[in-house]
């Protein structure tokens, strides 16, 4: 933050015709109290000169592979200085580099070194924007918590009409600072320990078959990432998922509900907050077998799967909760979402339930989620948002509850 408390924004400008709009984005950021420093790809300088940005920021502009000789390692200095990195406009090429960790110039090296929130504002021809490779790269960036500002549609510089326009500079600046507000918490969980359960459990039937569910782990991993960003020590007890765990989390991989319970109980002993986002199977096969059940010889065993009840991880933690500990559960419902969440809140001894409608393909596997936060003081509906933003909203309430209990 600047001495006056304003945000420090690194504006990365890449080489497309929309680069000229970056001047207006910079002015809009400054009008909102931000201090801005600029990095440009060499191709961006073909569209707008570095002198313009230097005049408007009063600071050296990083260009190409080697920046200002007065700054020995400019990309690291910029990454450490920035409270937010805004890549606007972001070409398809730079989006691909960011998605795959390519760092072949100062701009992409600074982006890779940034630990602050990052937002990219793609701008390109409509066919480039809609290309599978571009969309896959943008999806990969979102999965890593990068905010991707949807391109506007309309008349494009290439004469075509469609998606790919950089949004108006005022809108870009506002979205960037809104992200910073949303993501930047004064490390309010520093010194705290947060336990997160995530992903599905897998309950074996035989050597190759199992009972599981559609949880991808994205919600729990977003909570773990948000808690880390806010300074917490995080233990992530995770069922099998296809996600990279957030850097810095202590990850405990589990498969069954029984294993998840053991890992969660062990971590909860020293946790301030437990957030149980995992989709834990209520039931498991009564008699799993080590071999593969064969059609024909084992038809009876395959046709009638006897199930027995699993332990309830959340309820176990809710019952064991000590004064000062905060327990958050999720309610995955298709009907009477809030009423069912209220019932589970009481039944499981949680302080907060995140009620989400999982009907018609919602929530499971998605990058966004729409939830109602249910507690003893009532139900608070939230709009659909990125799971990372919902994670921060959940942790806001948990942090407040911690603060209340430590008074
Ligand atoms: O993983 P994603 O693809 O991102 O999807 C996110 C999600 C939909 C899985 C997540 O938002 C969510 O709703 N998680 C809870 C899923 C679930 O098991 O809900 P439930 O209503 O069946 O269980 C209620 C609560 O009790 C949950 O906190 C659950 O973790 C817990 N529980 C349930 C059964 C059990 N045996 N042990 C438990 O701890």
mmCIF file of C-alpha atoms in Angstrom, residues 76-222:
data_model
loop_
_atom_site.group_PDB
_atom_site.id
_atom_site.type_symbol
_atom_site.label_atom_id
_atom_site.label_comp_id
_atom_site.label_asym_id
_atom_site.label_seq_id
_atom_site.Cartn_x
_atom_site.Cartn_y
_atom_site.Cartn_z
ATOM 1 C CA UNK A 76 11.311 -9.265 -8.633
ATOM 2 C CA UNK A 77 11.222 -5.688 -7.368
ATOM 3 C CA UNK A 78 7.947 -5.097 -9.215
ATOM 4 C CA UNK A 79 6.441 -8.380 -7.959
ATOM 5 C CA UNK A 80 7.353 -7.513 -4.358
ATOM 6 C CA UNK A 81 6.046 -3.935 -4.728
ATOM 7 C CA UNK A 82 2.667 -4.793 -6.221
ATOM 8 C CA UNK A 83 -0.502 -5.280 -4.187
ATOM 9 C CA UNK A 84 -2.192 -6.309 -7.433
ATOM 10 C CA UNK A 85 -0.998 -7.284 -10.916
ATOM 11 C CA UNK A 86 -3.338 -6.205 -13.725
ATOM 12 C CA UNK A 87 -2.528 -7.469 -17.223
ATOM 13 C CA UNK A 88 -4.542 -5.171 -19.485
ATOM 14 C CA UNK A 89 -4.807 -5.730 -22.337
ATOM 15 C CA UNK A 90 -3.755 -9.373 -22.194
ATOM 16 C CA UNK A 91 -3.018 -10.971 -25.542
ATOM 17 C CA UNK A 92 -3.669 -14.642 -26.302
ATOM 18 C CA UNK A 93 0.089 -15.169 -26.372
ATOM 19 C CA UNK A 94 0.699 -13.709 -22.922
ATOM 20 C CA UNK A 95 -2.335 -15.518 -21.505
ATOM 21 C CA UNK A 96 -0.790 -18.763 -22.759
ATOM 22 C CA UNK A 97 2.558 -17.896 -21.213
ATOM 23 C CA UNK A 98 0.970 -17.042 -17.852
ATOM 24 C CA UNK A 99 -1.077 -20.248 -17.894
ATOM 25 C CA UNK A 100 2.016 -22.371 -18.499
ATOM 26 C CA UNK A 101 4.535 -20.523 -16.359
ATOM 27 C CA UNK A 102 6.624 -19.215 -19.238
ATOM 28 C CA UNK A 103 8.839 -16.337 -18.107
ATOM 29 C CA UNK A 104 10.780 -15.089 -21.116
ATOM 30 C CA UNK A 105 10.636 -11.377 -20.431
ATOM 31 C CA UNK A 106 10.311 -8.991 -17.478
ATOM 32 C CA UNK A 107 6.511 -8.872 -17.649
ATOM 33 C CA UNK A 108 5.963 -12.649 -17.584
ATOM 34 C CA UNK A 109 8.787 -13.094 -15.039
ATOM 35 C CA UNK A 110 7.188 -10.538 -12.738
ATOM 36 C CA UNK A 111 3.819 -12.261 -13.163
ATOM 37 C CA UNK A 112 5.319 -15.618 -12.176
ATOM 38 C CA UNK A 113 6.989 -14.084 -9.122
ATOM 39 C CA UNK A 114 3.841 -12.277 -7.960
ATOM 40 C CA UNK A 115 2.179 -13.598 -4.799
ATOM 41 C CA UNK A 116 -0.428 -10.802 -4.904
ATOM 42 C CA UNK A 117 -3.841 -11.126 -6.592
ATOM 43 C CA UNK A 118 -3.654 -11.180 -10.393
ATOM 44 C CA UNK A 119 -6.269 -10.082 -12.920
ATOM 45 C CA UNK A 120 -6.007 -10.491 -16.683
ATOM 46 C CA UNK A 121 -8.169 -8.586 -19.171
ATOM 47 C CA UNK A 122 -8.011 -10.501 -22.468
ATOM 48 C CA UNK A 123 -8.287 -8.521 -25.716
ATOM 49 C CA UNK A 124 -7.987 -10.080 -29.161
ATOM 50 C CA UNK A 125 -9.787 -11.071 -32.344
ATOM 51 C CA UNK A 126 -13.045 -12.927 -31.680
ATOM 52 C CA UNK A 127 -11.812 -16.183 -33.228
ATOM 53 C CA UNK A 128 -8.605 -16.059 -31.206
ATOM 54 C CA UNK A 129 -10.631 -15.381 -28.070
ATOM 55 C CA UNK A 130 -13.034 -18.239 -28.723
ATOM 56 C CA UNK A 131 -10.269 -20.651 -29.760
ATOM 57 C CA UNK A 132 -10.180 -23.788 -27.612
ATOM 58 C CA UNK A 133 -6.552 -23.192 -26.695
ATOM 59 C CA UNK A 134 -7.227 -19.650 -25.492
ATOM 60 C CA UNK A 135 -10.288 -20.699 -23.515
ATOM 61 C CA UNK A 136 -8.345 -23.601 -21.992
ATOM 62 C CA UNK A 137 -5.550 -21.244 -20.941
ATOM 63 C CA UNK A 138 -8.028 -18.809 -19.388
ATOM 64 C CA UNK A 139 -9.733 -21.687 -17.557
ATOM 65 C CA UNK A 140 -6.364 -22.828 -16.216
ATOM 66 C CA UNK A 141 -5.670 -19.307 -14.973
ATOM 67 C CA UNK A 142 -9.071 -19.161 -13.240
ATOM 68 C CA UNK A 143 -8.413 -22.525 -11.614
ATOM 69 C CA UNK A 144 -5.238 -21.052 -10.132
ATOM 70 C CA UNK A 145 -7.161 -18.133 -8.667
ATOM 71 C CA UNK A 146 -6.318 -15.603 -11.393
ATOM 72 C CA UNK A 147 -9.273 -13.295 -12.027
ATOM 73 C CA UNK A 148 -10.111 -13.298 -15.735
ATOM 74 C CA UNK A 149 -12.140 -10.264 -16.813
ATOM 75 C CA UNK A 150 -14.600 -11.336 -19.513
ATOM 76 C CA UNK A 151 -13.955 -9.549 -22.803
ATOM 77 C CA UNK A 152 -16.676 -7.289 -24.126
ATOM 78 C CA UNK A 153 -18.420 -7.987 -27.424
ATOM 79 C CA UNK A 154 -18.798 -5.504 -30.234
ATOM 80 C CA UNK A 155 -16.924 -3.959 -33.139
ATOM 81 C CA UNK A 156 -13.280 -5.087 -33.149
ATOM 82 C CA UNK A 157 -10.296 -3.277 -34.607
ATOM 83 C CA UNK A 158 -9.929 -6.073 -37.186
ATOM 84 C CA UNK A 159 -13.349 -5.160 -38.563
ATOM 85 C CA UNK A 160 -15.089 -8.204 -37.146
ATOM 86 C CA UNK A 161 -17.893 -8.084 -34.569
ATOM 87 C CA UNK A 162 -17.849 -10.370 -31.542
ATOM 88 C CA UNK A 163 -16.219 -11.088 -28.172
ATOM 89 C CA UNK A 164 -12.680 -9.924 -27.671
ATOM 90 C CA UNK A 165 -12.919 -6.191 -26.928
ATOM 91 C CA UNK A 166 -11.152 -4.845 -23.857
ATOM 92 C CA UNK A 167 -13.893 -3.514 -21.540
ATOM 93 C CA UNK A 168 -14.040 0.243 -21.035
ATOM 94 C CA UNK A 169 -11.038 1.515 -19.002
ATOM 95 C CA UNK A 170 -13.219 2.664 -16.104
ATOM 96 C CA UNK A 171 -14.738 -0.816 -15.858
ATOM 97 C CA UNK A 172 -11.313 -2.474 -15.979
ATOM 98 C CA UNK A 173 -9.973 -0.231 -13.218
ATOM 99 C CA UNK A 174 -13.042 -0.755 -11.037
ATOM 100 C CA UNK A 175 -12.943 -4.536 -11.479
ATOM 101 C CA UNK A 176 -9.242 -4.644 -10.612
ATOM 102 C CA UNK A 177 -9.662 -2.634 -7.414
ATOM 103 C CA UNK A 178 -12.772 -4.626 -6.476
ATOM 104 C CA UNK A 179 -10.684 -7.791 -6.764
ATOM 105 C CA UNK A 180 -8.036 -6.265 -4.535
ATOM 106 C CA UNK A 181 -10.630 -5.298 -1.938
ATOM 107 C CA UNK A 182 -12.109 -8.792 -2.097
ATOM 108 C CA UNK A 183 -8.764 -10.576 -1.923
ATOM 109 C CA UNK A 184 -6.740 -8.367 0.346
ATOM 110 C CA UNK A 185 -7.522 -8.963 3.969
ATOM 111 C CA UNK A 186 -5.070 -7.619 6.481
ATOM 112 C CA UNK A 187 -3.778 -11.152 6.958
ATOM 113 C CA UNK A 188 -6.489 -11.447 9.544
ATOM 114 C CA UNK A 189 -5.774 -15.152 10.029
ATOM 115 C CA UNK A 190 -2.055 -14.762 10.757
ATOM 116 C CA UNK A 191 -1.134 -17.028 13.673
ATOM 117 C CA UNK A 192 -4.292 -19.039 13.202
ATOM 118 C CA UNK A 193 -4.546 -22.697 12.207
ATOM 119 C CA UNK A 194 -7.242 -23.675 9.706
ATOM 120 C CA UNK A 195 -8.310 -27.230 8.928
ATOM 121 C CA UNK A 196 -10.045 -27.771 5.593
ATOM 122 C CA UNK A 197 -11.619 -30.987 4.329
ATOM 123 C CA UNK A 198 -12.080 -31.151 0.560
ATOM 124 C CA UNK A 199 -13.033 -33.432 -2.277
ATOM 125 C CA UNK A 200 -14.967 -36.690 -2.290
ATOM 126 C CA UNK A 201 -14.437 -39.780 -0.211
ATOM 127 C CA UNK A 202 -13.989 -43.084 -2.025
ATOM 128 C CA UNK A 203 -15.580 -46.145 -0.419
ATOM 129 C CA UNK A 204 -14.272 -49.439 -1.882
ATOM 130 C CA UNK A 205 -16.568 -52.223 -3.128
ATOM 131 C CA UNK A 206 -13.792 -54.475 -4.391
ATOM 132 C CA UNK A 207 -10.334 -54.158 -5.951
ATOM 133 C CA UNK A 208 -11.572 -51.953 -8.782
ATOM 134 C CA UNK A 209 -15.021 -50.602 -7.861
ATOM 135 C CA UNK A 210 -15.977 -47.936 -5.367
ATOM 136 C CA UNK A 211 -18.753 -45.618 -4.211
ATOM 137 C CA UNK A 212 -17.955 -41.904 -4.519
ATOM 138 C CA UNK A 213 -19.464 -38.587 -5.656
ATOM 139 C CA UNK A 214 -18.998 -35.604 -7.969
ATOM 140 C CA UNK A 215 -16.900 -33.376 -5.711
ATOM 141 C CA UNK A 216 -13.872 -31.941 -7.563
ATOM 142 C CA UNK A 217 -12.352 -30.379 -4.433
ATOM 143 C CA UNK A 218 -12.424 -26.881 -5.960
ATOM 144 C CA UNK A 219 -14.466 -25.377 -3.113
ATOM 145 C CA UNK A 220 -12.260 -26.771 -0.355
ATOM 146 C CA UNK A 221 -9.067 -25.922 -2.206
ATOM 147 C CA UNK A 222 -10.310 -22.362 -2.642
#
